[in-house]
Amino acid sequence: MPGTRNSGLLALGGIAVAALLAVIGHVEVNDDLNPWALTVSDFAVSDRGGVIDAAMVVLAVATAVLLPALRRAHRSPGRTAEVLLAAWVGGLLLAAVVPTNEPGSPMDTAAYVHRYASVVAFLALPVAGWLLATRLPVGARAVRWLVLASLALAAAMVWSAYAGDRLLIGLIERLLILAEVAVLAVVAGTLLRRRADRAAAGPGGTREAGRNAHRASVVGAAGAVTPARGA
């Protein structure tokens, strides 16, 4: 369906724009900020309302575009997967709107809201991806591997945040974000692949189906006549 393919293109375009904005947000920040030791949220709060916040909103919208398209293309993705994808979207939007604290300052209520909105988003997407993989006609294996990588990186981030004294927390978080965004990109790509497969089948596929149906009718007719001959 053209609408499904357009949704896939729109989602992939949104993911690409979000990635570009995130890179710009890292390039234009204060040189004193260390991307290996500080999280993306630490960078975003230094440029409140800037391109990193915009990247989070764009990524949330790109995900929201996928939901109706997945229903059309692969039947319903499942109620649980839909709820988890909605939690990812809501977590991103809330984290974009509610800032964390400045690096080195004590956490306030807004910072805690931001933290737990991010946690919900980071955990919801890989679980949703795992559930979606069972319904994807292509790319299921890639989605599962990316989900496993996401969960491993999420565990590493929890370790770094607590027992690891924030060792390389910025690097771990960015790898986690990369893995989770890749899950979305693969899922969006299946919408284009499904359309391409249909186009490849085209008239030839239809003719082949017609020939198979004709053969079946001939065989069926022969089977029906054979008892008469025996009689």
mmCIF file of C-alpha atoms in Angstrom:
data_model
loop_
_atom_site.group_PDB
_atom_site.id
_atom_site.type_symbol
_atom_site.label_atom_id
_atom_site.label_comp_id
_atom_site.label_asym_id
_atom_site.label_seq_id
_atom_site.Cartn_x
_atom_site.Cartn_y
_atom_site.Cartn_z
ATOM 1 C CA MET A 1 0.000 0.000 0.000
ATOM 2 C CA PRO A 2 1.397 3.446 -0.894
ATOM 3 C CA GLY A 3 0.379 4.848 2.505
ATOM 4 C CA THR A 4 2.406 2.166 4.294
ATOM 5 C CA ARG A 5 5.467 2.814 2.150
ATOM 6 C CA ASN A 6 5.158 6.574 2.687
ATOM 7 C CA SER A 7 4.944 6.039 6.428
ATOM 8 C CA GLY A 8 8.122 3.963 6.315
ATOM 9 C CA LEU A 9 9.898 6.679 4.324
ATOM 10 C CA LEU A 10 8.639 9.372 6.698
ATOM 11 C CA ALA A 11 9.789 7.413 9.751
ATOM 12 C CA LEU A 12 13.233 6.765 8.253
ATOM 13 C CA GLY A 13 13.507 10.417 7.292
ATOM 14 C CA GLY A 14 12.601 11.463 10.833
ATOM 15 C CA ILE A 15 15.196 9.093 12.279
ATOM 16 C CA ALA A 16 17.858 10.524 9.954
ATOM 17 C CA VAL A 17 16.931 14.115 10.857
ATOM 18 C CA ALA A 18 16.999 13.274 14.575
ATOM 19 C CA ALA A 19 20.460 11.733 14.205
ATOM 20 C CA LEU A 20 21.720 14.799 12.330
ATOM 21 C CA LEU A 21 20.336 17.167 14.964
ATOM 22 C CA ALA A 22 21.938 15.117 17.747
ATOM 23 C CA VAL A 23 25.332 15.323 16.038
ATOM 24 C CA ILE A 24 24.948 19.081 15.571
ATOM 25 C CA GLY A 25 23.999 19.409 19.238
ATOM 26 C CA HIS A 26 27.222 17.697 20.254
ATOM 27 C CA VAL A 27 29.409 19.766 17.934
ATOM 28 C CA GLU A 28 28.029 23.135 19.057
ATOM 29 C CA VAL A 29 28.253 22.643 22.838
ATOM 30 C CA ASN A 30 30.841 23.975 25.270
ATOM 31 C CA ASP A 31 34.238 22.343 24.769
ATOM 32 C CA ASP A 32 34.420 21.630 28.510
ATOM 33 C CA LEU A 33 31.752 18.935 28.171
ATOM 34 C CA ASN A 34 33.158 15.418 27.817
ATOM 35 C CA PRO A 35 30.942 13.075 25.728
ATOM 36 C CA TRP A 36 32.550 9.994 27.318
ATOM 37 C CA ALA A 37 31.775 11.073 30.878
ATOM 38 C CA LEU A 38 28.543 13.062 30.437
ATOM 39 C CA THR A 39 25.182 11.871 29.160
ATOM 40 C CA VAL A 40 23.235 13.265 26.218
ATOM 41 C CA SER A 41 20.900 14.908 28.741
ATOM 42 C CA ASP A 42 23.882 16.759 30.242
ATOM 43 C CA PHE A 43 24.634 18.135 26.794
ATOM 44 C CA ALA A 44 20.983 19.015 26.186
ATOM 45 C CA VAL A 45 20.601 20.987 29.426
ATOM 46 C CA SER A 46 23.578 23.153 28.475
ATOM 47 C CA ASP A 47 21.587 24.249 25.400
ATOM 48 C CA ARG A 48 18.058 24.182 26.788
ATOM 49 C CA GLY A 49 15.479 24.038 24.016
ATOM 50 C CA GLY A 50 18.212 23.466 21.447
ATOM 51 C CA VAL A 51 18.802 20.918 18.741
ATOM 52 C CA ILE A 52 19.213 17.879 21.018
ATOM 53 C CA ASP A 53 15.790 18.480 22.549
ATOM 54 C CA ALA A 54 14.450 18.930 19.015
ATOM 55 C CA ALA A 55 16.082 15.631 18.006
ATOM 56 C CA MET A 56 14.217 13.809 20.782
ATOM 57 C CA VAL A 57 10.891 15.264 19.655
ATOM 58 C CA VAL A 58 11.554 14.363 16.002
ATOM 59 C CA LEU A 59 12.478 10.802 16.985
ATOM 60 C CA ALA A 60 9.285 10.476 19.030
ATOM 61 C CA VAL A 61 7.172 11.685 16.097
ATOM 62 C CA ALA A 62 8.963 9.296 13.720
ATOM 63 C CA THR A 63 8.084 6.409 16.040
ATOM 64 C CA ALA A 64 4.459 7.512 16.299
ATOM 65 C CA VAL A 65 4.227 7.401 12.493
ATOM 66 C CA LEU A 66 5.162 3.716 12.551
ATOM 67 C CA LEU A 67 2.249 2.502 14.670
ATOM 68 C CA PRO A 68 -0.613 2.827 12.157
ATOM 69 C CA ALA A 69 1.689 1.723 9.335
ATOM 70 C CA LEU A 70 2.617 -1.464 11.199
ATOM 71 C CA ARG A 71 -1.062 -2.253 11.707
ATOM 72 C CA ARG A 72 -1.681 -1.957 7.970
ATOM 73 C CA ALA A 73 1.409 -3.842 6.849
ATOM 74 C CA HIS A 74 1.849 -6.657 9.365
ATOM 75 C CA ARG A 75 -1.517 -6.831 11.044
ATOM 76 C CA SER A 76 -1.616 -5.473 14.588
ATOM 77 C CA PRO A 77 1.820 -5.360 16.230
ATOM 78 C CA GLY A 78 0.089 -6.562 19.402
ATOM 79 C CA ARG A 79 -1.408 -4.579 22.233
ATOM 80 C CA THR A 80 1.633 -4.943 24.466
ATOM 81 C CA ALA A 81 4.027 -3.817 21.730
ATOM 82 C CA GLU A 82 1.823 -0.817 20.971
ATOM 83 C CA VAL A 83 1.725 0.206 24.637
ATOM 84 C CA LEU A 84 5.511 -0.136 24.913
ATOM 85 C CA LEU A 85 6.086 1.924 21.761
ATOM 86 C CA ALA A 86 3.721 4.551 23.169
ATOM 87 C CA ALA A 87 5.758 4.513 26.400
ATOM 88 C CA TRP A 88 8.922 5.093 24.356
ATOM 89 C CA VAL A 89 7.282 8.034 22.575
ATOM 90 C CA GLY A 90 5.935 9.491 25.833
ATOM 91 C CA GLY A 91 9.246 9.017 27.623
ATOM 92 C CA LEU A 92 11.137 10.816 24.862
ATOM 93 C CA LEU A 93 8.708 13.725 24.803
ATOM 94 C CA LEU A 94 8.715 14.083 28.588
ATOM 95 C CA ALA A 95 12.507 13.921 28.725
ATOM 96 C CA ALA A 96 12.696 16.611 26.034
ATOM 97 C CA VAL A 97 10.283 18.915 27.848
ATOM 98 C CA VAL A 98 11.540 18.378 31.411
ATOM 99 C CA PRO A 99 15.297 19.040 31.708
ATOM 100 C CA THR A 100 17.791 17.278 33.917
ATOM 101 C CA ASN A 101 20.028 19.158 36.348
ATOM 102 C CA GLU A 102 23.231 20.914 35.356
ATOM 103 C CA PRO A 103 26.262 18.598 35.594
ATOM 104 C CA GLY A 104 27.656 18.627 39.133
ATOM 105 C CA SER A 105 24.553 20.166 40.713
ATOM 106 C CA PRO A 106 22.149 18.301 43.047
ATOM 107 C CA MET A 107 19.156 16.642 41.427
ATOM 108 C CA ASP A 108 15.789 18.357 41.789
ATOM 109 C CA THR A 109 12.279 17.099 41.040
ATOM 110 C CA ALA A 110 12.542 17.929 37.334
ATOM 111 C CA ALA A 111 15.813 15.985 37.083
ATOM 112 C CA TYR A 112 14.208 12.901 38.631
ATOM 113 C CA VAL A 113 11.236 13.145 36.246
ATOM 114 C CA HIS A 114 13.671 13.414 33.346
ATOM 115 C CA ARG A 115 15.707 10.435 34.587
ATOM 116 C CA TYR A 116 12.803 8.064 35.021
ATOM 117 C CA ALA A 117 11.129 9.148 31.782
ATOM 118 C CA SER A 118 14.390 8.239 30.046
ATOM 119 C CA VAL A 119 14.600 4.908 31.889
ATOM 120 C CA VAL A 120 11.053 4.002 30.825
ATOM 121 C CA ALA A 121 11.829 4.905 27.221
ATOM 122 C CA PHE A 122 15.127 3.002 27.096
ATOM 123 C CA LEU A 123 13.558 -0.157 28.540
ATOM 124 C CA ALA A 124 10.259 -0.011 26.641
ATOM 125 C CA LEU A 125 11.713 0.140 23.123
ATOM 126 C CA PRO A 126 13.843 -3.041 23.177
ATOM 127 C CA VAL A 127 11.004 -5.091 24.670
ATOM 128 C CA ALA A 128 8.639 -3.717 22.019
ATOM 129 C CA GLY A 129 11.235 -4.535 19.354
ATOM 130 C CA TRP A 130 11.482 -8.132 20.551
ATOM 131 C CA LEU A 131 7.701 -8.512 20.377
ATOM 132 C CA LEU A 132 7.563 -6.900 16.932
ATOM 133 C CA ALA A 133 10.255 -9.238 15.595
ATOM 134 C CA THR A 134 7.811 -12.149 15.709
ATOM 135 C CA ARG A 135 5.528 -10.325 13.250
ATOM 136 C CA LEU A 136 8.069 -8.920 10.804
ATOM 137 C CA PRO A 137 8.361 -10.672 7.421
ATOM 138 C CA VAL A 138 12.020 -9.591 7.121
ATOM 139 C CA GLY A 139 14.641 -8.213 9.478
ATOM 140 C CA ALA A 140 13.501 -10.175 12.537
ATOM 141 C CA ARG A 141 16.963 -11.554 13.266
ATOM 142 C CA ALA A 142 18.575 -8.107 13.019
ATOM 143 C CA VAL A 143 15.956 -6.667 15.369
ATOM 144 C CA ARG A 144 16.567 -9.427 17.924
ATOM 145 C CA TRP A 145 20.334 -8.927 17.884
ATOM 146 C CA LEU A 146 19.914 -5.163 18.286
ATOM 147 C CA VAL A 147 17.490 -5.738 21.155
ATOM 148 C CA LEU A 148 19.983 -7.998 22.929
ATOM 149 C CA ALA A 149 22.707 -5.385 22.406
ATOM 150 C CA SER A 150 20.378 -2.706 23.808
ATOM 151 C CA LEU A 151 19.609 -4.719 26.921
ATOM 152 C CA ALA A 152 23.305 -5.459 27.500
ATOM 153 C CA LEU A 153 24.169 -1.773 27.130
ATOM 154 C CA ALA A 154 21.293 -0.784 29.434
ATOM 155 C CA ALA A 155 22.694 -3.145 32.087
ATOM 156 C CA ALA A 156 26.165 -1.651 31.576
ATOM 157 C CA MET A 157 24.731 1.841 32.008
ATOM 158 C CA VAL A 158 23.016 0.883 35.279
ATOM 159 C CA TRP A 159 26.327 -0.532 36.516
ATOM 160 C CA SER A 160 28.173 2.634 35.508
ATOM 161 C CA ALA A 161 25.582 4.912 37.132
ATOM 162 C CA TYR A 162 25.848 3.159 40.496
ATOM 163 C CA ALA A 163 28.665 0.669 41.168
ATOM 164 C CA GLY A 164 30.924 1.956 38.386
ATOM 165 C CA ASP A 165 31.084 5.588 39.590
ATOM 166 C CA ARG A 166 29.774 6.771 36.167
ATOM 167 C CA LEU A 167 32.735 5.252 34.321
ATOM 168 C CA LEU A 168 32.293 5.935 30.576
ATOM 169 C CA ILE A 169 28.583 6.492 31.143
ATOM 170 C CA GLY A 170 28.395 8.919 28.234
ATOM 171 C CA LEU A 171 29.912 6.438 25.792
ATOM 172 C CA ILE A 172 27.688 3.600 27.020
ATOM 173 C CA GLU A 173 24.547 5.728 26.736
ATOM 174 C CA ARG A 174 25.364 6.822 23.207
ATOM 175 C CA LEU A 175 25.938 3.216 22.129
ATOM 176 C CA LEU A 176 22.612 2.321 23.748
ATOM 177 C CA ILE A 177 20.826 5.092 21.878
ATOM 178 C CA LEU A 178 22.478 3.999 18.629
ATOM 179 C CA ALA A 179 21.317 0.393 19.109
ATOM 180 C CA GLU A 180 17.752 1.413 19.953
ATOM 181 C CA VAL A 181 17.459 3.847 17.067
ATOM 182 C CA ALA A 182 18.745 1.071 14.803
ATOM 183 C CA VAL A 183 15.840 -1.109 16.007
ATOM 184 C CA LEU A 184 13.431 1.589 14.849
ATOM 185 C CA ALA A 185 15.253 1.975 11.528
ATOM 186 C CA VAL A 186 15.067 -1.761 10.785
ATOM 187 C CA VAL A 187 11.358 -1.875 11.662
ATOM 188 C CA ALA A 188 10.678 1.144 9.450
ATOM 189 C CA GLY A 189 12.746 -0.439 6.674
ATOM 190 C CA THR A 190 10.511 -3.521 6.655
ATOM 191 C CA LEU A 191 7.649 -1.332 5.471
ATOM 192 C CA LEU A 192 9.679 -0.440 2.372
ATOM 193 C CA ARG A 193 10.934 -4.008 1.877
ATOM 194 C CA ARG A 194 7.411 -5.400 1.989
ATOM 195 C CA ARG A 195 6.365 -3.002 -0.746
ATOM 196 C CA ALA A 196 9.448 -3.857 -2.829
ATOM 197 C CA ASP A 197 8.750 -7.582 -2.517
ATOM 198 C CA ARG A 198 5.230 -7.067 -3.795
ATOM 199 C CA ALA A 199 6.504 -5.011 -6.707
ATOM 200 C CA ALA A 200 9.097 -7.669 -7.528
ATOM 201 C CA ALA A 201 6.371 -10.301 -7.653
ATOM 202 C CA GLY A 202 4.390 -8.025 -9.983
ATOM 203 C CA PRO A 203 2.527 -9.376 -12.982
ATOM 204 C CA GLY A 204 4.919 -12.316 -13.251
ATOM 205 C CA GLY A 205 3.953 -13.456 -9.798
ATOM 206 C CA THR A 206 0.316 -13.121 -10.737
ATOM 207 C CA ARG A 207 0.794 -15.133 -13.924
ATOM 208 C CA GLU A 208 2.608 -17.840 -12.022
ATOM 209 C CA ALA A 209 -0.226 -17.985 -9.516
ATOM 210 C CA GLY A 210 -2.651 -18.257 -12.416
ATOM 211 C CA ARG A 211 -0.695 -21.097 -13.965
ATOM 212 C CA ASN A 212 -0.592 -22.940 -10.655
ATOM 213 C CA ALA A 213 -4.335 -22.509 -10.273
ATOM 214 C CA HIS A 214 -4.877 -23.809 -13.794
ATOM 215 C CA ARG A 215 -2.733 -26.877 -13.122
ATOM 216 C CA ALA A 216 -4.665 -27.548 -9.933
ATOM 217 C CA SER A 217 -7.974 -27.321 -11.798
ATOM 218 C CA VAL A 218 -6.735 -29.726 -14.480
ATOM 219 C CA VAL A 219 -5.545 -32.214 -11.896
ATOM 220 C CA GLY A 220 -8.806 -31.871 -10.019
ATOM 221 C CA ALA A 221 -10.824 -32.458 -13.178
ATOM 222 C CA ALA A 222 -8.758 -35.531 -14.032
ATOM 223 C CA GLY A 223 -9.325 -36.900 -10.570
ATOM 224 C CA ALA A 224 -13.030 -36.400 -10.946
ATOM 225 C CA VAL A 225 -13.133 -38.200 -14.314
ATOM 226 C CA THR A 226 -11.021 -41.186 -13.299
ATOM 227 C CA PRO A 227 -13.697 -42.928 -11.203
ATOM 228 C CA ALA A 228 -16.099 -42.697 -14.127
ATOM 229 C CA ARG A 229 -13.618 -44.479 -16.362
ATOM 230 C CA GLY A 230 -13.203 -47.208 -13.799
ATOM 231 C CA ALA A 231 -16.931 -47.673 -13.649
#
